[in-house]
Amino acid sequence: MNCKCGRDAVYLRVQEGVHYCPACLSRQTERQFEKTISKGKMLEKNDTVAVGVSGGKDSMVLLHLMKKLSEKLPMKLIAVTVDEGIAGYRDRSIGAINEFVKAMDIEHQTFSFENEFDITIDNLVKNDPSIKSCTYCGVFRRTLLNKAAREVSATKLAVGHNLDDEAQSILMNVMRGDVTRMARLAKTSEHFVRRIKPMKNIPEKEIVAYAILNNIPYFDGECPNSFNNARRDVQALLNNMEQKYPGTKSNVISFYRKLPTLEEKGIIMRCAKCGEPSSHETCKACELLDKVGTK
Ligand code: SF4
Ligand SMILES: [Zn+2]
Ligand SMILES: [Zn+2]
């Protein structure tokens, strides 16, 4: 099959039945990225953008696309990484990030669970092998990324969530019956550095293709605790549905976006323990830290 431009196609967008050659696919990804930013009014000239980088494909592609965009739209970029303390996994991905940011001449700072919360995921699992490490990891990472963004004086925090991540998050919140969390996805607050997701309309497959076609290095090792992650089951479910019923993932997202935004007046306050923004008197991170007895 041929691409619209006449060259050999390497990729098919099943939903639309459109074939792409490597060059047109890359261009389409970049266009989608810029369109999402301008439609969502995500960036302004001279923003300082903290880019959350874990070393995986999404965040490395995000950093590459942000760097490219910064040539057109002047902004300051600072890569920020959260080190959860997972030996053999995060230390190796940080190695990959260090090389990449050096090659691209981007400032990079790492923030660790150990310094901030006095814990590591490795220790949590060692002390209690049955612990749901991903719950702790996700909550602490979110809190620390927000704090990291404030510490580097960022005006925006860019994260590499793709279309698949969006659909998974929505479905997981539905399955947990977590309406507050759904509302939080749509909400902004002065206590949070505005979190932007410029890749939220790009399917995971196209991000992998973009990384390969543009020689973007990434770490694709697997976290030793990922077997314990409910998200993986939801991911498998959505992939299966998408294959049988193309468009499922986009439909989940458009269903969510059509919901009226919940009014949550006064729901964001300061955590009584650590002062971070919270929807309860004590934030989720402090609640979990209490459970594991480190604070
Ligand atoms: S799989 Fe779980 S423990 Fe590992 S990095 Fe992801 S959230 Fe953290
Ligand atoms: Zn083409
Ligand atoms: Zn707290």
Coordinates of C-alpha atoms and ligand atoms in Angstrom, one line a residue:
M1 CA 0.0 0.0 0.0
N2 CA 1.1 3.6 -0.6
C3 CA 1.0 6.7 1.5
K4 CA -0.9 9.7 0.2
C5 CA 2.4 11.1 -0.9
G6 CA 3.1 8.1 -3.1
R7 CA 5.9 6.5 -1.0
D8 CA 5.6 3.0 0.5
A9 CA 3.4 2.9 3.6
V10 CA 4.7 1.4 6.8
Y11 CA 1.8 2.1 9.1
L12 CA -2.0 1.9 8.9
R13 CA -4.4 3.9 11.0
V14 CA -7.1 1.3 11.2
Q15 CA -9.8 3.5 12.4
E16 CA -9.5 5.9 9.5
G17 CA -8.1 3.4 7.1
V18 CA -5.2 5.8 6.2
H19 CA -1.8 4.5 5.3
Y20 CA 1.4 6.5 6.2
C21 CA 5.0 6.4 5.1
P22 CA 7.7 7.1 7.7
A23 CA 8.1 10.8 6.9
C24 CA 4.3 11.5 6.8
L25 CA 3.8 9.5 10.1
S26 CA 6.4 11.6 11.8
R27 CA 4.9 14.8 10.5
Q28 CA 1.5 13.8 11.5
T29 CA 2.7 13.0 15.1
E30 CA 4.3 16.4 15.3
R31 CA 1.2 18.1 14.0
Q32 CA -1.0 16.3 16.5
F33 CA 1.3 17.4 19.3
E34 CA 1.3 21.0 18.3
K35 CA -2.5 21.0 17.7
T36 CA -3.2 19.6 21.2
I37 CA -1.0 22.3 22.7
S38 CA -2.6 25.2 20.8
K39 CA -6.2 23.9 21.2
G40 CA -5.7 23.4 24.9
K41 CA -3.8 26.7 25.3
M42 CA -1.2 24.7 27.1
L43 CA 1.9 26.9 26.5
E44 CA 2.7 30.5 26.3
K45 CA 5.9 32.3 25.1
N46 CA 8.6 32.3 27.8
D47 CA 7.1 29.6 29.9
T48 CA 9.5 27.6 32.1
V49 CA 8.4 24.0 31.5
A50 CA 9.4 21.1 33.7
V51 CA 9.3 18.0 31.6
G52 CA 8.7 14.8 33.6
V53 CA 11.1 12.3 32.2
S54 CA 11.3 8.6 33.3
G55 CA 13.5 7.4 30.5
G56 CA 10.7 5.4 28.8
K57 CA 9.5 5.9 25.3
D58 CA 6.7 8.4 26.1
S59 CA 8.8 10.9 28.1
M60 CA 11.8 10.7 25.8
V61 CA 9.6 11.4 22.8
L62 CA 8.0 14.2 24.8
L63 CA 11.4 15.8 25.6
H64 CA 12.4 15.5 21.9
L65 CA 9.2 17.2 20.7
M66 CA 9.4 19.9 23.4
K67 CA 13.0 20.7 22.4
K68 CA 11.9 20.9 18.8
L69 CA 9.0 23.2 19.7
S70 CA 11.2 25.4 21.7
E71 CA 12.9 26.4 18.5
K72 CA 9.6 28.0 17.3
L73 CA 8.1 29.0 20.7
P74 CA 10.8 30.4 23.1
M75 CA 10.6 28.6 26.4
K76 CA 12.9 27.3 29.1
L77 CA 13.0 23.5 29.5
I78 CA 14.1 21.6 32.6
A79 CA 13.9 17.8 32.6
V80 CA 12.8 16.5 36.0
T81 CA 13.0 12.8 37.1
V82 CA 11.6 11.1 40.1
D83 CA 13.7 8.3 41.5
E84 CA 11.5 5.9 43.3
G85 CA 14.4 3.7 44.5
I86 CA 14.0 0.6 42.4
A87 CA 17.4 -1.0 41.9
G88 CA 18.1 -2.4 38.4
Y89 CA 15.2 -0.4 36.9
R90 CA 15.1 3.3 37.7
D91 CA 18.9 3.6 38.1
R92 CA 19.3 2.2 34.6
S93 CA 16.6 4.4 33.1
I94 CA 18.3 7.4 34.7
G95 CA 21.5 6.4 32.9
A96 CA 19.6 6.6 29.6
I97 CA 18.2 10.0 30.5
N98 CA 21.6 11.4 31.5
E99 CA 23.0 10.6 28.0
F100 CA 19.9 12.0 26.2
V101 CA 19.7 15.3 28.1
K102 CA 23.5 15.8 27.6
A103 CA 23.2 15.3 23.9
M104 CA 20.3 17.7 23.7
D105 CA 21.8 20.2 26.1
I106 CA 18.8 20.3 28.5
E107 CA 19.1 20.9 32.2
H108 CA 18.1 17.9 34.3
Q109 CA 17.3 17.4 38.0
T110 CA 16.4 14.2 39.9
F111 CA 14.2 14.1 43.0
S112 CA 14.2 10.9 45.0
F113 CA 11.6 9.3 47.3
E114 CA 14.5 8.6 49.7
N115 CA 15.3 12.3 50.2
E116 CA 11.7 13.5 50.2
F117 CA 9.9 10.8 52.0
D118 CA 12.7 8.7 53.6
I119 CA 11.5 5.6 51.8
T120 CA 12.3 3.6 48.7
I121 CA 10.0 1.3 46.8
D122 CA 12.6 -1.5 47.2
N123 CA 12.4 -1.1 51.0
L124 CA 8.6 -1.0 51.1
V125 CA 8.5 -4.3 49.2
K126 CA 11.2 -5.8 51.2
N127 CA 9.4 -5.0 54.5
D128 CA 6.1 -6.2 53.2
P129 CA 6.1 -8.3 50.0
S130 CA 2.3 -8.2 49.7
I131 CA 2.2 -4.4 49.7
K132 CA 0.5 -2.7 46.7
S133 CA 3.7 -0.9 45.7
C134 CA 2.2 0.7 42.6
T135 CA -0.4 2.6 44.7
Y136 CA 2.3 4.1 46.9
C137 CA 4.6 4.7 44.0
G138 CA 1.9 6.5 41.9
V139 CA 0.7 8.8 44.7
F140 CA 4.3 9.7 45.9
R141 CA 5.4 10.3 42.3
R142 CA 2.5 12.6 41.6
T143 CA 3.2 14.6 44.8
L144 CA 6.9 14.8 44.2
L145 CA 6.6 15.8 40.5
N146 CA 4.4 18.7 41.5
K147 CA 6.9 19.7 44.2
A148 CA 9.8 19.3 41.8
A149 CA 8.1 21.6 39.3
R150 CA 7.6 24.2 41.9
E151 CA 11.2 23.9 43.1
V152 CA 12.6 24.5 39.6
S153 CA 10.2 27.5 39.3
A154 CA 8.3 25.9 36.4
T155 CA 5.1 27.6 35.1
K156 CA 4.0 24.3 33.5
L157 CA 4.6 20.6 34.1
A158 CA 4.6 18.5 31.0
V159 CA 4.0 14.8 31.3
G160 CA 4.2 12.1 28.6
H161 CA 0.7 10.6 28.9
N162 CA -0.5 9.2 25.6
L163 CA -3.9 8.4 24.3
D164 CA -3.7 4.9 25.7
D165 CA -2.8 6.2 29.2
E166 CA -5.7 8.6 29.1
A167 CA -8.2 5.8 28.2
Q168 CA -6.7 3.5 30.9
S169 CA -6.9 6.2 33.6
I170 CA -10.5 7.0 32.8
L171 CA -11.5 3.3 32.9
M172 CA -9.6 2.7 36.1
N173 CA -11.4 5.6 37.8
V174 CA -14.7 4.2 36.6
M175 CA -13.8 0.8 37.9
R176 CA -12.8 2.2 41.3
G177 CA -15.9 4.4 41.4
D178 CA -13.5 7.3 42.0
V179 CA -15.5 10.4 40.9
T180 CA -13.2 12.8 42.8
R181 CA -10.2 11.6 40.9
M182 CA -12.1 12.0 37.6
A183 CA -12.9 15.6 38.6
R184 CA -9.3 16.1 39.5
L185 CA -8.2 15.2 36.0
A186 CA -10.1 18.2 34.7
K187 CA -9.3 20.6 37.4
T188 CA -6.6 23.2 37.8
S189 CA -5.5 24.9 41.0
E190 CA -3.1 27.6 42.0
H191 CA -1.5 25.1 44.3
F192 CA -0.6 22.8 41.5
V193 CA 1.8 23.8 38.7
R194 CA -0.4 23.4 35.7
R195 CA 0.1 19.8 34.4
I196 CA -0.1 19.5 30.6
K197 CA -0.3 16.4 28.5
P198 CA 0.6 17.4 25.0
M199 CA 0.7 13.8 23.8
K200 CA -2.7 12.8 25.1
N201 CA -4.2 12.5 21.6
I202 CA -1.4 10.3 20.2
P203 CA -1.8 6.5 20.4
E204 CA 1.0 4.6 22.1
K205 CA 1.8 2.7 18.9
E206 CA 2.5 6.0 17.0
I207 CA 4.8 7.1 19.8
V208 CA 6.8 3.9 19.5
A209 CA 6.9 4.4 15.8
Y210 CA 8.0 8.0 16.2
A211 CA 10.8 7.1 18.6
I212 CA 12.1 4.4 16.2
L213 CA 11.8 6.6 13.0
N214 CA 13.6 9.5 14.7
N215 CA 16.3 7.5 16.5
I216 CA 15.2 8.6 19.9
P217 CA 16.8 6.4 22.6
Y218 CA 14.7 5.0 25.4
F219 CA 14.8 2.5 28.2
D220 CA 12.3 -0.2 27.8
G221 CA 13.1 -2.4 30.9
E222 CA 10.2 -3.5 33.0
C223 CA 9.8 -2.6 36.7
P224 CA 10.1 -5.7 38.8
N225 CA 6.8 -4.7 40.6
S226 CA 4.7 -4.2 37.5
F227 CA 3.0 -7.7 37.8
N228 CA 1.2 -6.1 40.7
N229 CA -0.2 -3.2 38.6
A230 CA -3.9 -3.2 37.9
R231 CA -3.2 -0.8 35.0
R232 CA -1.7 -3.6 33.1
D233 CA -4.9 -5.6 33.2
V234 CA -6.9 -2.5 32.0
Q235 CA -4.3 -2.0 29.3
A236 CA -4.7 -5.6 28.1
L237 CA -8.5 -5.2 28.2
L238 CA -8.5 -2.0 26.1
N239 CA -6.0 -3.4 23.6
N240 CA -8.2 -6.4 23.1
M241 CA -11.3 -4.3 22.7
E242 CA -9.5 -1.9 20.3
Q243 CA -8.4 -4.7 18.1
K244 CA -12.0 -6.1 17.9
Y245 CA -13.7 -2.7 17.8
P246 CA -11.4 0.0 16.4
G247 CA -12.0 3.3 18.0
T248 CA -12.7 2.0 21.5
K249 CA -9.9 3.9 23.2
S250 CA -10.9 7.2 21.6
N251 CA -14.5 6.6 22.4
V252 CA -13.7 6.1 26.1
I253 CA -11.9 9.4 26.1
S254 CA -14.5 11.4 24.2
F255 CA -17.2 10.0 26.6
Y256 CA -15.2 11.4 29.5
R257 CA -14.6 14.7 27.8
K258 CA -18.3 15.1 27.2
L259 CA -19.2 14.7 30.9
P260 CA -20.0 18.0 32.7
T261 CA -17.1 19.1 34.8
L262 CA -17.9 18.7 38.5
E263 CA -18.0 21.8 40.6
E264 CA -15.6 21.2 43.4
K265 CA -15.6 24.5 45.3
G266 CA -13.2 24.5 48.3
I267 CA -12.2 20.9 47.7
I268 CA -8.5 21.8 47.4
M269 CA -6.9 22.7 50.7
R270 CA -3.5 22.3 52.2
C271 CA -2.5 19.0 53.9
A272 CA -2.3 19.6 57.7
K273 CA 0.9 17.5 57.8
C274 CA 3.1 18.5 54.9
G275 CA 1.4 21.6 53.4
E276 CA 1.0 20.1 49.9
P277 CA -2.3 20.6 48.1
S278 CA -4.9 18.0 49.1
S279 CA -8.6 17.3 48.7
H280 CA -8.7 16.0 52.4
E281 CA -7.3 17.3 55.6
T282 CA -4.4 14.9 55.2
C283 CA -3.1 14.3 51.7
K284 CA -2.9 10.8 50.2
A285 CA 0.9 10.8 50.3
C286 CA 0.9 11.5 54.1
E287 CA -1.9 9.0 54.6
L288 CA 0.2 6.3 52.9
L289 CA 3.4 7.4 54.7
D290 CA 1.5 7.0 58.0
K291 CA 0.6 3.4 57.0
V292 CA 4.2 2.4 56.4
G293 CA 5.3 4.3 59.5
T294 CA 8.1 6.5 58.1
K295 CA 6.8 9.9 59.1
Ligands
SF4_1 S1 5.3 -0.6 38.1 FE1 4.5 0.2 40.0 S2 6.3 0.2 41.4 FE2 7.1 0.0 39.3 S3 7.5 2.2 38.7 FE3 5.4 1.6 38.0 S4 4.0 2.3 39.6 FE4 6.1 2.3 40.5
ZN2 ZN 4.0 9.9 2.9
ZN3 ZN 0.6 15.7 53.2

